CSV table of C-alpha atoms and ligand atoms in Angstrom, one decimal:
chain,number,residue,atom,x,y,z
A,1,UNK,CA,48.8,-17.1,-11.0
A,2,UNK,CA,49.6,-15.7,-14.4
A,3,UNK,CA,47.0,-14.6,-16.8
A,4,UNK,CA,47.5,-17.6,-19.0
A,5,UNK,CA,46.8,-20.1,-16.3
A,6,UNK,CA,43.8,-18.1,-15.2
A,7,UNK,CA,42.5,-18.2,-18.8
A,8,UNK,CA,43.1,-21.9,-19.1
A,9,UNK,CA,41.2,-22.6,-15.9
A,10,UNK,CA,38.2,-20.6,-17.2
A,11,UNK,CA,38.2,-22.5,-20.5
A,12,UNK,CA,38.5,-25.9,-18.7
A,13,UNK,CA,35.7,-24.9,-16.4
A,14,UNK,CA,33.5,-23.8,-19.4
A,15,UNK,CA,34.2,-27.1,-21.2
A,16,UNK,CA,33.3,-29.2,-18.1
A,17,UNK,CA,30.0,-27.3,-17.5
A,18,UNK,CA,29.1,-27.8,-21.2
A,19,UNK,CA,30.0,-31.4,-21.0
A,20,UNK,CA,27.8,-32.0,-17.9
A,21,UNK,CA,25.0,-30.1,-19.5
A,22,UNK,CA,25.2,-32.1,-22.8
A,23,UNK,CA,25.3,-35.3,-20.8
A,24,UNK,CA,22.1,-34.3,-18.8
A,25,UNK,CA,20.3,-33.4,-22.1
A,26,UNK,CA,21.4,-36.7,-23.7
A,27,UNK,CA,20.1,-38.6,-20.7
A,28,UNK,CA,16.8,-36.9,-20.8
A,29,UNK,CA,16.4,-37.5,-24.5
A,30,UNK,CA,17.2,-41.2,-24.1
A,31,UNK,CA,14.6,-41.6,-21.3
A,32,UNK,CA,12.0,-39.9,-23.6
A,33,UNK,CA,12.9,-42.2,-26.4
A,34,UNK,CA,12.8,-45.3,-24.3
A,35,UNK,CA,9.4,-44.3,-23.0
A,36,UNK,CA,8.2,-43.8,-26.6
A,37,UNK,CA,9.8,-47.1,-27.7
A,38,UNK,CA,7.8,-49.0,-25.1
A,39,UNK,CA,4.5,-48.1,-26.7
A,40,UNK,CA,2.5,-49.7,-29.5
A,41,UNK,CA,1.1,-47.6,-32.4
A,42,UNK,CA,-2.5,-47.9,-33.7
A,43,UNK,CA,-4.2,-46.6,-36.7
A,44,UNK,CA,-7.9,-46.2,-36.6
A,45,UNK,CA,-9.6,-47.7,-39.6
A,46,UNK,CA,-12.8,-45.7,-39.1
A,47,UNK,CA,-11.6,-42.2,-38.4
A,48,UNK,CA,-8.0,-42.4,-39.7
A,49,UNK,CA,-6.4,-41.1,-36.4
A,50,UNK,CA,-3.1,-42.5,-35.1
A,51,UNK,CA,-2.6,-43.2,-31.4
A,52,UNK,CA,-0.4,-45.2,-29.0
A,53,UNK,CA,-1.0,-47.6,-26.2
A,54,UNK,CA,1.1,-49.6,-23.7
A,55,UNK,CA,3.5,-52.1,-25.0
A,56,UNK,CA,2.1,-55.7,-25.4
A,57,UNK,CA,-1.4,-54.5,-26.3
A,58,UNK,CA,-2.8,-56.2,-29.4
A,59,UNK,CA,-6.0,-54.2,-29.8
A,60,UNK,CA,-7.0,-50.8,-28.3
A,61,UNK,CA,-10.1,-48.6,-28.7
A,62,UNK,CA,-9.7,-45.4,-30.6
A,63,UNK,CA,-9.9,-42.4,-28.2
A,64,UNK,CA,-11.7,-40.4,-30.9
A,65,UNK,CA,-14.4,-42.7,-32.0
A,66,UNK,CA,-14.2,-45.8,-29.9
A,67,UNK,CA,-13.5,-48.3,-32.7
A,68,UNK,CA,-11.3,-51.2,-31.7
A,69,UNK,CA,-8.2,-51.4,-33.9
A,70,UNK,CA,-5.3,-53.9,-34.1
A,71,UNK,CA,-1.8,-52.6,-33.6
A,72,UNK,CA,0.4,-51.6,-36.5
A,73,UNK,CA,3.0,-54.0,-37.5
A,74,UNK,CA,6.2,-52.7,-39.1
B,1,ZN,ZN1,-11.3,-43.7,-34.6
């Protein structure tokens, strides 16, 4: 095997490893985004804190002060 072919094989191997790594990272970020997208966001009218709850929840008690707040609508 000549040095050129050897060099080309190394470059292809590095590109494949980089592509697989980028694919794994992208999949991980997508899962994190989908988990976050399945939540509702709440803003406490009493203590001004922002918190999240499971999707489909209309009201949820504030974890800081216990006041029950409706979900935010965007
Ligand atoms: Zn609160």
